[in-house]
Coordinates of C-alpha atoms and ligand atoms in Angstrom, one line a residue:
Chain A
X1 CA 2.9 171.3 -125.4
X2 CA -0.1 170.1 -126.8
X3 CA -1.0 169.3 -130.6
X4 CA -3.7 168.1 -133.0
X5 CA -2.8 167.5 -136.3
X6 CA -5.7 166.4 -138.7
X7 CA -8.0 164.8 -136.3
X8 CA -10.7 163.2 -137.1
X9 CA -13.7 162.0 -135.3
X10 CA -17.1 160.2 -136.8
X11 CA -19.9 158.5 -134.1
X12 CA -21.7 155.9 -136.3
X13 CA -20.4 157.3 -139.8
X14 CA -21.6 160.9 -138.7
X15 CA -18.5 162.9 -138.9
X16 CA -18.0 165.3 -135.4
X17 CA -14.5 166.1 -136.5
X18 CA -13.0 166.8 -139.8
X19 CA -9.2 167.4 -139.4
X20 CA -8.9 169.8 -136.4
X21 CA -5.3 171.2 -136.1
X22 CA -3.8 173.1 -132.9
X23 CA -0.4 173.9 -131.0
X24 CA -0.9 175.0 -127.4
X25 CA 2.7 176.0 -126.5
X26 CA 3.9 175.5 -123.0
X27 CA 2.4 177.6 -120.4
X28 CA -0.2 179.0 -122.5
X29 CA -4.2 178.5 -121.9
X30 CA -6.5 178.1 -124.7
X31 CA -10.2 178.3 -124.8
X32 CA -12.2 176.3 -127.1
X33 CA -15.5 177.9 -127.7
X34 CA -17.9 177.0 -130.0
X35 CA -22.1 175.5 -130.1
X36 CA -23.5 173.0 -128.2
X37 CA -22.7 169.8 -129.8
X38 CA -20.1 170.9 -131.5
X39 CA -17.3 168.4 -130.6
X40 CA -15.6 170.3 -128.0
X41 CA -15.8 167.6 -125.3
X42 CA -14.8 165.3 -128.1
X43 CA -11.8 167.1 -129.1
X44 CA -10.5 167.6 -125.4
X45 CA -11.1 163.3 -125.0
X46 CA -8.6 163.1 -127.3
X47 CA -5.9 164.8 -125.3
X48 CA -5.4 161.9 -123.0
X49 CA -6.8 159.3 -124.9
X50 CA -10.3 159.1 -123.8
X51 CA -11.3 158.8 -127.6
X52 CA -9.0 157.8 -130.3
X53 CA -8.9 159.4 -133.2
X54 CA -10.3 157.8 -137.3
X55 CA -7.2 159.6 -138.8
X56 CA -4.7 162.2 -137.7
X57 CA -2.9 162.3 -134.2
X58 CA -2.4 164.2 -130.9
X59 CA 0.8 164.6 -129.5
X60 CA 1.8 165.8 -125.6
X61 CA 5.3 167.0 -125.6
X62 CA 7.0 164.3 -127.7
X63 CA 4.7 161.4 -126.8
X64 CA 1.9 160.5 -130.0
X65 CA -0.9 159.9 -127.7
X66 CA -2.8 157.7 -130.4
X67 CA 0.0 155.5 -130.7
X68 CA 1.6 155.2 -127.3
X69 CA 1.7 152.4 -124.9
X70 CA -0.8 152.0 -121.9
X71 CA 2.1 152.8 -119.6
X72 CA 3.9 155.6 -121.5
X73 CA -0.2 156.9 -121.5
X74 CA -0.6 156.7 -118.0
X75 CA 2.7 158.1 -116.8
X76 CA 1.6 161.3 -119.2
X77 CA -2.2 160.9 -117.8
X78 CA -0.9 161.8 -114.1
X79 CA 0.9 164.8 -115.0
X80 CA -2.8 166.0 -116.3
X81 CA -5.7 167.2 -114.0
X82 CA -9.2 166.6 -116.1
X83 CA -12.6 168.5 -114.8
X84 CA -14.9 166.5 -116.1
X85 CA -18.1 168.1 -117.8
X86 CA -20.6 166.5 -115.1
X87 CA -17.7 166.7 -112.7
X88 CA -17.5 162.6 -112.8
X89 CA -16.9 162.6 -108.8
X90 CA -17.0 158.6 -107.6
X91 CA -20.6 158.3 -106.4
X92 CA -19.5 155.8 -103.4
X93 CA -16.5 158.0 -101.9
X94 CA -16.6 161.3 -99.6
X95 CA -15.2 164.3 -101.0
X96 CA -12.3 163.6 -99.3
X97 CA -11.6 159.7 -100.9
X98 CA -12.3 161.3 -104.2
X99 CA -9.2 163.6 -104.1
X100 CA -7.3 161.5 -102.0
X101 CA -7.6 158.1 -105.1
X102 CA -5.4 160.4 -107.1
X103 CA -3.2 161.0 -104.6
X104 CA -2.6 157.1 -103.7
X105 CA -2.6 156.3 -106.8
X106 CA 1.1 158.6 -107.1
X107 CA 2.1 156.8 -104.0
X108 CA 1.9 160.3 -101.9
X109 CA 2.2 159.5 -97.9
X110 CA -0.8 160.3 -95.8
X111 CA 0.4 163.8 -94.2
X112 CA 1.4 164.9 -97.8
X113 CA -2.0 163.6 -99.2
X114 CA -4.0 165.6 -95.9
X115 CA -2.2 168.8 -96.9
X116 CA -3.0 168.7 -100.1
X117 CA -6.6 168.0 -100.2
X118 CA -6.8 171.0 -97.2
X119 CA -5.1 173.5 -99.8
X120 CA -7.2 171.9 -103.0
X121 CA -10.2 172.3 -100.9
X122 CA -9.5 175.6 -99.6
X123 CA -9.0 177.0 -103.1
X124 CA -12.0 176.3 -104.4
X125 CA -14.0 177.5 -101.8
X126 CA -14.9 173.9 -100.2
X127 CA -13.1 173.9 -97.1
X128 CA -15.2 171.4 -94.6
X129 CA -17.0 169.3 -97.0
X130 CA -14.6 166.6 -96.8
X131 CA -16.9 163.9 -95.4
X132 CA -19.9 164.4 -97.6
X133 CA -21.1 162.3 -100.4
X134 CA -21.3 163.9 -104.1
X135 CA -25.2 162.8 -103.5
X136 CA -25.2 165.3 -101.1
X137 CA -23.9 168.6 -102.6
X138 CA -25.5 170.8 -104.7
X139 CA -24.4 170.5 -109.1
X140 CA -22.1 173.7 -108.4
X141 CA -20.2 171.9 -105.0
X142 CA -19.7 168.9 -107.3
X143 CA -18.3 171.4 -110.2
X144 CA -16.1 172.7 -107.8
X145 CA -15.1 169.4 -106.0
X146 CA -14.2 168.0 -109.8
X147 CA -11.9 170.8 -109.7
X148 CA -9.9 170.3 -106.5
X149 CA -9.9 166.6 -107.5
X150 CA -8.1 168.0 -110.7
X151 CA -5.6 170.3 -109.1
X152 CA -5.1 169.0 -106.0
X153 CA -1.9 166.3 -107.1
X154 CA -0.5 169.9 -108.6
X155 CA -0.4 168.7 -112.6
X156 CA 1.5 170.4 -115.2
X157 CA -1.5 170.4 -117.3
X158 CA -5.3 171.2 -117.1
X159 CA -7.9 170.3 -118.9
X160 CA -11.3 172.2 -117.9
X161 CA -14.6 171.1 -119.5
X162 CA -16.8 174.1 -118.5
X163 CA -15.6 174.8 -115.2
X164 CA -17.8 177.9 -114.3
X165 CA -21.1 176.1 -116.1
X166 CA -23.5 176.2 -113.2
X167 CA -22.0 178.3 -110.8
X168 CA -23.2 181.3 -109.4
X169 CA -21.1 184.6 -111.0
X170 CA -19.5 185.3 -107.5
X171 CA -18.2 181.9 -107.8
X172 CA -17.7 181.4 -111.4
X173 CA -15.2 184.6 -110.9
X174 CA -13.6 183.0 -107.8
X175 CA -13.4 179.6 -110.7
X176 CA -11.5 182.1 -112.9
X177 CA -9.3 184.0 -110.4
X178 CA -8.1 180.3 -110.0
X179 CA -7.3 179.2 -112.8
X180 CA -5.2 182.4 -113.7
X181 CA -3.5 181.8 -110.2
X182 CA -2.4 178.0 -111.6
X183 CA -1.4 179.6 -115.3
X184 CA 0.3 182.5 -113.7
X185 CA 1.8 181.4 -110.4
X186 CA 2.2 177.3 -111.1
X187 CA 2.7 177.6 -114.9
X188 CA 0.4 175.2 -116.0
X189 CA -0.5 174.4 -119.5
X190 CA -4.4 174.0 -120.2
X191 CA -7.2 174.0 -122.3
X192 CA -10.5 175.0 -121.4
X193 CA -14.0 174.5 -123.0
X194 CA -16.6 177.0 -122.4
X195 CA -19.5 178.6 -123.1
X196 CA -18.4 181.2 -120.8
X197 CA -17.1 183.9 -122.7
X198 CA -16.0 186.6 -119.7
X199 CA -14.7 183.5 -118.2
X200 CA -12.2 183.0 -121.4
X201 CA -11.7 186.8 -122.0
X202 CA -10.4 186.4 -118.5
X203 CA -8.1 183.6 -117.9
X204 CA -7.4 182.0 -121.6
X205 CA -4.8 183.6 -123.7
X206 CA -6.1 182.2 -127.2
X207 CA -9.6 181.7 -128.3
X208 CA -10.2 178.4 -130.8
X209 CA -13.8 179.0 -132.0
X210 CA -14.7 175.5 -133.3
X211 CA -18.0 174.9 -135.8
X212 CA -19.0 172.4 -137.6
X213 CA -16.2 170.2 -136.9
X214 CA -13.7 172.3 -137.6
X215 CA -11.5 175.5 -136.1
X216 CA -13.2 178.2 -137.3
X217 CA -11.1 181.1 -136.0
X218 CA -8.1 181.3 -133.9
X219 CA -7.3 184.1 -132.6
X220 CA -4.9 185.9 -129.6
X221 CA -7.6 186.7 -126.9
X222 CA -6.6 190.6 -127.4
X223 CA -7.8 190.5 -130.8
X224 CA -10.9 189.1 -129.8
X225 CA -12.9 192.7 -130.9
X226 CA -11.0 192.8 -134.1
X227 CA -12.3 189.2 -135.2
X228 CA -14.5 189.8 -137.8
X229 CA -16.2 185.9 -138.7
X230 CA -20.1 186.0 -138.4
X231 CA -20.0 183.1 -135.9
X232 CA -17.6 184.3 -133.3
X233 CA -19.0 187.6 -133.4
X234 CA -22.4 186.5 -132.8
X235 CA -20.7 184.6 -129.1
X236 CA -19.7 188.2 -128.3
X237 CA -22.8 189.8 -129.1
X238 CA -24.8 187.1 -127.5
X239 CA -22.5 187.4 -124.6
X240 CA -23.4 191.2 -124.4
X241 CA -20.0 192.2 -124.8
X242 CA -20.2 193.7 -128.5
X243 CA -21.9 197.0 -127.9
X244 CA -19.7 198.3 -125.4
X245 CA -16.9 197.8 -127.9
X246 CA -18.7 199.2 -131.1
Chain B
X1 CA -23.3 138.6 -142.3
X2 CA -24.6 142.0 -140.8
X3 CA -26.9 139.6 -138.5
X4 CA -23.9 138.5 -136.6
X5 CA -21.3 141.6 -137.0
X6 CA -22.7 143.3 -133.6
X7 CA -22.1 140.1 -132.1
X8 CA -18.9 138.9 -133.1
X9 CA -17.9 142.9 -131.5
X10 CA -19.1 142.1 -128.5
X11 CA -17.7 138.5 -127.9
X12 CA -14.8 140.7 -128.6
X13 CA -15.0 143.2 -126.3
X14 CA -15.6 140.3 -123.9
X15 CA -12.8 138.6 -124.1
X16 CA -10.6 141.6 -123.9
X17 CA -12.6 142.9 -121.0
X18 CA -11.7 139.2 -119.2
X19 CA -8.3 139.0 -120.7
X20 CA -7.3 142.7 -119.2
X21 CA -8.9 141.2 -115.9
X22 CA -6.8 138.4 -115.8
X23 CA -3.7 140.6 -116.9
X24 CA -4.8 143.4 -114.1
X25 CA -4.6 140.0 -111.5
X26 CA -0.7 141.3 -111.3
X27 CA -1.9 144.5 -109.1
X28 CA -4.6 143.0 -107.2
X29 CA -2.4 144.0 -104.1
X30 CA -3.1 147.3 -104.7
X31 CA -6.6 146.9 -104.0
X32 CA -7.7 144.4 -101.3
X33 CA -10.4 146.6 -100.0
X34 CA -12.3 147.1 -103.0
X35 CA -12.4 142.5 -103.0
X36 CA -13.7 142.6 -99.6
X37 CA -16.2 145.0 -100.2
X38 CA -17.3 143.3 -103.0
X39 CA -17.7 139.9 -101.2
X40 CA -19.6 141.6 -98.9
X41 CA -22.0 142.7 -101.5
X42 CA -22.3 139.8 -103.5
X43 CA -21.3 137.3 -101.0
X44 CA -22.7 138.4 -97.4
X45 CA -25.7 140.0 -98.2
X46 CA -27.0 137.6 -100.9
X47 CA -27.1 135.3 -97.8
X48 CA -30.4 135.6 -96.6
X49 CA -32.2 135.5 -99.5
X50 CA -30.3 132.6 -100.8
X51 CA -31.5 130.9 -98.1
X52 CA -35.0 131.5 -98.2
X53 CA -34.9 129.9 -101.3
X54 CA -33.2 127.1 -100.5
X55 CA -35.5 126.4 -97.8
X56 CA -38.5 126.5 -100.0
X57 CA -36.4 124.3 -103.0
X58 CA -35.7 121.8 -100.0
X59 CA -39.1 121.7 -99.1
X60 CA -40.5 121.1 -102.8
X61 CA -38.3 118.6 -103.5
X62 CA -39.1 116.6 -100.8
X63 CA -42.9 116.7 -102.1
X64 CA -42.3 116.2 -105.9
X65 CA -39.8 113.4 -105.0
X66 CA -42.2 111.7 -102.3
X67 CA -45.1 111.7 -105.1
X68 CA -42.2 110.6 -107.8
X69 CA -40.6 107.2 -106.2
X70 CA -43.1 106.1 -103.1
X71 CA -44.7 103.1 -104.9
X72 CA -41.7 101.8 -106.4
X73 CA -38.5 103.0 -104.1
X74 CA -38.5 102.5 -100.0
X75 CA -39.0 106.0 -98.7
X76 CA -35.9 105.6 -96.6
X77 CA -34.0 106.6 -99.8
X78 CA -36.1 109.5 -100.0
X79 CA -33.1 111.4 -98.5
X80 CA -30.5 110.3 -101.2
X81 CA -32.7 111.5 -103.9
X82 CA -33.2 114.7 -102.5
X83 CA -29.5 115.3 -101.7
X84 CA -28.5 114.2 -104.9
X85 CA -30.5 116.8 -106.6
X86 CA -29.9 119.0 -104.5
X87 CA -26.2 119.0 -104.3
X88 CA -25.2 118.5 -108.1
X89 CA -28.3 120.8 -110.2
X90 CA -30.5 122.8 -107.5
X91 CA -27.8 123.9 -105.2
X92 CA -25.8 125.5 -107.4
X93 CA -28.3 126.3 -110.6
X94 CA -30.4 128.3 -108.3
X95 CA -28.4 130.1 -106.2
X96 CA -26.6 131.6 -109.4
X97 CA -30.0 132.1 -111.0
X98 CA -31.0 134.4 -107.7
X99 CA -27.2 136.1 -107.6
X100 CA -27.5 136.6 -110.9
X101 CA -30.9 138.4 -110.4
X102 CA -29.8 140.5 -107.2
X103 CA -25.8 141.3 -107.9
X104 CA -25.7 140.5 -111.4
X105 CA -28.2 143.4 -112.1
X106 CA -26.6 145.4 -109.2
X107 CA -22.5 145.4 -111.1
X108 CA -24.1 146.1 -114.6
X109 CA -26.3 148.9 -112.8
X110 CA -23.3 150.3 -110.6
X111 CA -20.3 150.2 -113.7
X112 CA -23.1 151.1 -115.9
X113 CA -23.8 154.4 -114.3
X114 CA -20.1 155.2 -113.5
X115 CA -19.8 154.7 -117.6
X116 CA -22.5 157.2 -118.4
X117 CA -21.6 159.9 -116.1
X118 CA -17.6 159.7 -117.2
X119 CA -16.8 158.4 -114.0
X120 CA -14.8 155.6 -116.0
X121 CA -12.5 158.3 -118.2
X122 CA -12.2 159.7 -114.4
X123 CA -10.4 156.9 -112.9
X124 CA -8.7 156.3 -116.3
X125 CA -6.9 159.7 -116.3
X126 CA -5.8 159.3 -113.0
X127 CA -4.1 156.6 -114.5
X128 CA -6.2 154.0 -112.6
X129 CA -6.9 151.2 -114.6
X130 CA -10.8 150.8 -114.4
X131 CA -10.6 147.3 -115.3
X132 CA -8.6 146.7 -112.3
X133 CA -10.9 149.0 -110.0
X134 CA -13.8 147.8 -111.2
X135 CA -14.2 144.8 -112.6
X136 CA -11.5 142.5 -111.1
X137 CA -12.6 143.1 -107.4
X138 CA -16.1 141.6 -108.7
X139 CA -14.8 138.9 -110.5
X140 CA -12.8 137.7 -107.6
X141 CA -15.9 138.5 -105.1
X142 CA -18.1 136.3 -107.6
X143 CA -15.7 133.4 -107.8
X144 CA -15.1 133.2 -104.0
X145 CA -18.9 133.9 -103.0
X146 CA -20.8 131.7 -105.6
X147 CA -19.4 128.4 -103.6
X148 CA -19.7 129.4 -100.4
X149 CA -23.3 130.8 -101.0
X150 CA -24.1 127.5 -102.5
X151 CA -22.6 125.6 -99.1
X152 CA -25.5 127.5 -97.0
X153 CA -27.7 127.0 -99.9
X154 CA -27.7 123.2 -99.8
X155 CA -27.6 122.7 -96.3
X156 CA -30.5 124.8 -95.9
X157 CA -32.3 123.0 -99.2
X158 CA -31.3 119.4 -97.2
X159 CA -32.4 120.6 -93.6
X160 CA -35.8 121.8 -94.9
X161 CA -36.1 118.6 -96.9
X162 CA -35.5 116.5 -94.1
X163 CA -37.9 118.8 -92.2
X164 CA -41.3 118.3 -94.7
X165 CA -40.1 114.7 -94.8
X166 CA -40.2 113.7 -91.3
X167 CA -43.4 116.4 -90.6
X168 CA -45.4 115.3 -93.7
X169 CA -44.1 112.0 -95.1
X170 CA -43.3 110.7 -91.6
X171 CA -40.2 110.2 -92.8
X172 CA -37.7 109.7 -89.7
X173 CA -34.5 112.2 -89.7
X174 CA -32.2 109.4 -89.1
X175 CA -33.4 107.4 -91.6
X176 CA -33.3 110.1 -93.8
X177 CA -29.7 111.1 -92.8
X178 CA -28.5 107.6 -92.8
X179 CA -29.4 107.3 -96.4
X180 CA -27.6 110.1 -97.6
X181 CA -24.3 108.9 -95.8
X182 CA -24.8 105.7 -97.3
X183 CA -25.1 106.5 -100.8
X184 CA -22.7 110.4 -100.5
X185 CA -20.3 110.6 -103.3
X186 CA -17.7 113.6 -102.9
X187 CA -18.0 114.1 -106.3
X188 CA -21.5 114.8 -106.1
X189 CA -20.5 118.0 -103.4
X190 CA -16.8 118.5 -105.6
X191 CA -18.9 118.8 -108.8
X192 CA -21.7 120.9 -107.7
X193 CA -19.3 123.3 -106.1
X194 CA -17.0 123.7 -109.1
X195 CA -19.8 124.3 -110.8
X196 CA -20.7 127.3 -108.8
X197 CA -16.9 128.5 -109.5
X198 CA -17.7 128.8 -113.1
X199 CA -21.3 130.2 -112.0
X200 CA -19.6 133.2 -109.6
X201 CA -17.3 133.6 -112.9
X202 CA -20.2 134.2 -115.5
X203 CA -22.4 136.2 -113.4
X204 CA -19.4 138.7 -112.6
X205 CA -18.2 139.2 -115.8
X206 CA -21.2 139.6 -117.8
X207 CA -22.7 142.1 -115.1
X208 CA -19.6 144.2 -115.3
X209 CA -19.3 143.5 -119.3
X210 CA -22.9 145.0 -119.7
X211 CA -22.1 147.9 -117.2
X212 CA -18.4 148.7 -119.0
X213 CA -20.1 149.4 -122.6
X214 CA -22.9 150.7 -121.6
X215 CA -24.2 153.7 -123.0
X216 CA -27.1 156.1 -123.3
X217 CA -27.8 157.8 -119.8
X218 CA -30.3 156.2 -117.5
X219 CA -32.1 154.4 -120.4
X220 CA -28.6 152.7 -121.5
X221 CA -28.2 151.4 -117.4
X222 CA -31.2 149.7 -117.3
X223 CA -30.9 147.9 -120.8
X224 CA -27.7 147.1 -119.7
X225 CA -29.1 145.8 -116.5
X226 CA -31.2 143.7 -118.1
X227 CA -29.1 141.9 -120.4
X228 CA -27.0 141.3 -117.5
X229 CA -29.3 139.5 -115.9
X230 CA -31.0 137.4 -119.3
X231 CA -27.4 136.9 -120.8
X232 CA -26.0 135.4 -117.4
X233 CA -29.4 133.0 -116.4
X234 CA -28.9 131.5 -120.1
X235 CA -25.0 131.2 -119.3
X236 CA -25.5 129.3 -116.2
X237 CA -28.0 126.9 -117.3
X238 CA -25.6 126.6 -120.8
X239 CA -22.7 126.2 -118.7
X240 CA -24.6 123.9 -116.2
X241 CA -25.2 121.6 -119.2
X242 CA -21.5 121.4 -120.5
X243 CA -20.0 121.1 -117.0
X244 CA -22.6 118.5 -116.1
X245 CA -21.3 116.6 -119.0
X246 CA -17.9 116.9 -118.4
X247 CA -18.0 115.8 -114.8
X248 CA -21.0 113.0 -114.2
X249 CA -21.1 112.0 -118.1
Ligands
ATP1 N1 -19.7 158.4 -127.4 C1 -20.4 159.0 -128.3 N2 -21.2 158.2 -129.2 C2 -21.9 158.8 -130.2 N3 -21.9 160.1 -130.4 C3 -21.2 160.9 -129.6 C4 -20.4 160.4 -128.5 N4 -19.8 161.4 -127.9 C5 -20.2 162.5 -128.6 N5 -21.0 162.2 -129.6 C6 -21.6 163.2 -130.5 O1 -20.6 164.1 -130.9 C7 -21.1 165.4 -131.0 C8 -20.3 166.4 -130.2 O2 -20.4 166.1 -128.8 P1 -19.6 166.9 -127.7 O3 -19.9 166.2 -126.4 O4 -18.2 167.0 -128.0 O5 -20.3 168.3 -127.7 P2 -19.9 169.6 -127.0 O6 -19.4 170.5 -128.0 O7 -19.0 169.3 -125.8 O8 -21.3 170.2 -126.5 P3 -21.8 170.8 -125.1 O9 -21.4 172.2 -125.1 O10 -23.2 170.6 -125.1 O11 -21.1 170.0 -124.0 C9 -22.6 165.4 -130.5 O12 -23.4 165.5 -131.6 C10 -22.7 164.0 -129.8 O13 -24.0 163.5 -130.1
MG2 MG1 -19.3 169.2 -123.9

């Protein structure tokens, strides 16, 4: 479980977030959607205390994340897998070092650790790319490597920051078919951000529309046609998907 | 007041940043690689251009001190002049100032680009502590590599000096060399190297320092790049000044 009660965020006395509150219950996946530069990545930072908030808190299960010790922190932070915007892959290790850090870092023996980053690998449609460099993939291989690296030490939570951004639709829909596999099959807890609105039809069950720094609807993602706000309906028609419900 | 506020935050965020180094010293064993690597970087491969310096130091103080002392000192001391100089300021002082030019800038511009593209929050929600990853491994490298550097450093400086002395003063080498025995002080070698300590210290931590907070994309690296480099050379020759003092005064 994952909650935000009255967060607030400013950058330089410019307010991003003005008291954004949210349960996701266990096993659920939620989509934040909302403009460019709207405070979605900020809100997300939050989770795992990346960014602390000016007022309000954000709990994981019973743990206050503003307010816990480093170690309580990190023994919460590895049960999370985190795809990073930019996919945040460690310039100076292979494809393989970059899933394997997490990996080590749990204290996982080497055959365990080779098995893993085969399957993580394998599911995201990078199977043989261990030795290369992130210099040397394409944006979308990087996306995609950011996601193994996030799934690959099999977390109980996922936080996505636009995982399908930049990839092709074949592959955006192969993105998605995962991520409903690791809802559905491995029962994990996540939130994703996206701009990506088939993509969150798809795999999220809730849709958190967020403008102006704060939730502007929240809805079941089968009542998405029935949502009347102005904002939210103009992501659906600008995602082409109002007409064929009208 | 709102002259010095910016300020007073980042001598804050300094002494944290060191402070969580020192307290990250506890799980250094979990990454020995990432130390040697590091002294290979800042140690190893500053090597060569260390000594090309040194050489051409040597050989200018061998010059300027010639044309400084020949009418009034024997030019047999010529050797204990240079050495001097060259073991307690030049030695050191200059081999930080060209670290601090080629690694300083290099750990501001490496942290500072794993800080802009998130690489940072990466490693800290794996749970990795960044500060131990990151900045330790190069505090540790710049401690152990400043003195050694500065070993070849004045050895090349006195060899090239006894070189230009013996070629252009006509000087002889074991006149030269005998002099320095003569008049050789440990402290004088003990100082210059504890200097360098301090030296390996600064240049470390205010590389990584500027690289940890940066931020602003590409723009943000280089500015933090290059008050890596200007905050460390003013360090040095600061700290060069107060340790000078405290040993020789
Ligand atoms: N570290 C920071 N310092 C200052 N301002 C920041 C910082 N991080 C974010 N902001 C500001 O907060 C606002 C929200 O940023 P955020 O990255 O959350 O946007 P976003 O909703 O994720 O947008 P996008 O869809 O483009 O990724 C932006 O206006 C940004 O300028
Ligand atoms: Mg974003």
């Amino acid at each position: 479980m994952i909650r935000f009660e009255g967060v607030w965020k400013s950058f330089e006395g410019r307010p991003v977030l003005k008291g954004i509150s949210f349960t996701i219950t266990p096993g659920e996946m939620v989509a934040i959607l909302g403009k460019s530069g709207t405070g979605k990545t900020v809100t997300i930072k939050h989770i795992l205390g990346l960014l602390r908030p000016d007022r309000g808190r954000v709990f994981v299960e019973d743990v206050d994340v503003t307010r816990a010790s480093r170690r309580t922190l990190n023994a919460l932070r590895r049960r999370f897998g985190y795809v990073f915007q930019g996919a945040a892959l460690f310039d100076s290790l292979t494809v393989y070092e970059n899933l394997a850090l997490p990996l080590k870092e749990r204290g996982w023996p080497r055959e365990k650790r080779d098995e893993a980053i085969r399957w993580a690998l394998e599911m995201v449609g990078l199977g043989g790319t261990e030795d290369l460099y992130p210099a040397e993939m394409s944006g979308g291989m990087r996306k995609r490597a950011g996601i193994a690296r996030a799934i690959v030490a099999r977390p109980d939570y996922l936080i996505y920051d636009e995982p399908t951004s930049g990839l092709d639709p074949v592959t955006a829909d192969r993105i998605n078919d995962l991520m409903l596999y690791l809802k559905e099959q491995l029962d994990v807890t996540g939130v994703m951000v996206t701009h990506d609105l088939v993509s969150a039809l798809k795999v999220a069950d809730r849709l958190i529309l967020l403008e102006e720094g704060e939730i502007a609807v929240d809805i079941p993602v089968d009542r998405a046609f029935e949502e009347s706000h102005p904002a939210f309906r103009a992501f659906l028609k600008a995602a082409g998907l109002l007409e064929r419900q009208t | 007041m709102n002259l010095l506020a910016p300020w007073i935050v980042k001598l804050g965020q300094l002494t944290v940043l060191f402070y969580e180094a020192l307290l990250a010293l506890r799980e250094i064993h979990k990454t020995p690689r990432l130390v040697l690597q590091e002294i290979e970087k800042i140690g190893v491969n500053s090597l060569p251009v260390v000594i090309l310096t040194s050489l051409f130091i040597g050989m200018v103080s061998a010059v300027q001190t010639a044309y400084q002392v020949k009418d009034f000192v024997p030019l047999e001391y010529l050797g204990v002049g240079i050495a001097k100089a060259v073991l307690i300021e030049l030695g050191p002082v200059i081999t930080a100032l060209v670290v601090a030019g080629r690694s300083g800038a290099g750990i501001a511009a490496e942290i500072g680009s794993m800080r802009v593209t998130e690489q940072i929050d990466a490693l800290t929600v794996m749970g990795i502590n960044p500060v131990r990853y990151l900045v330790l491994p190069r505090l540790i490298a710049g401690v152990v590599s400043l003195p050694l550097l500065t070993v070849f450093a004045e050895a090349s400086a006195i060899m090239a000096a006894a070189v230009v002395s013996k070629v252009v003063l006509f000087v002889p080498m074991s006149l030269y060399f005998t002099g320095i025995q003569m008049f050789f002080a440990p402290v004088d070698l003990w100082g210059g190297l504890a200097k360098s300590v301090v030296f390996g210290g600064i240049i470390a931590l205010m590389g990584s320092f500027h690289g940890y907070y940066a931020e602003g994309g590409a723009t943000g690296v280089g500015r933090a790049t290059t008050e890596a480099v200007v905050s460390s050379s003013v360090l040095i020759l600061a700290a060069d000044y107060i340790l000078g003092t405290l040993i020789y005064g």
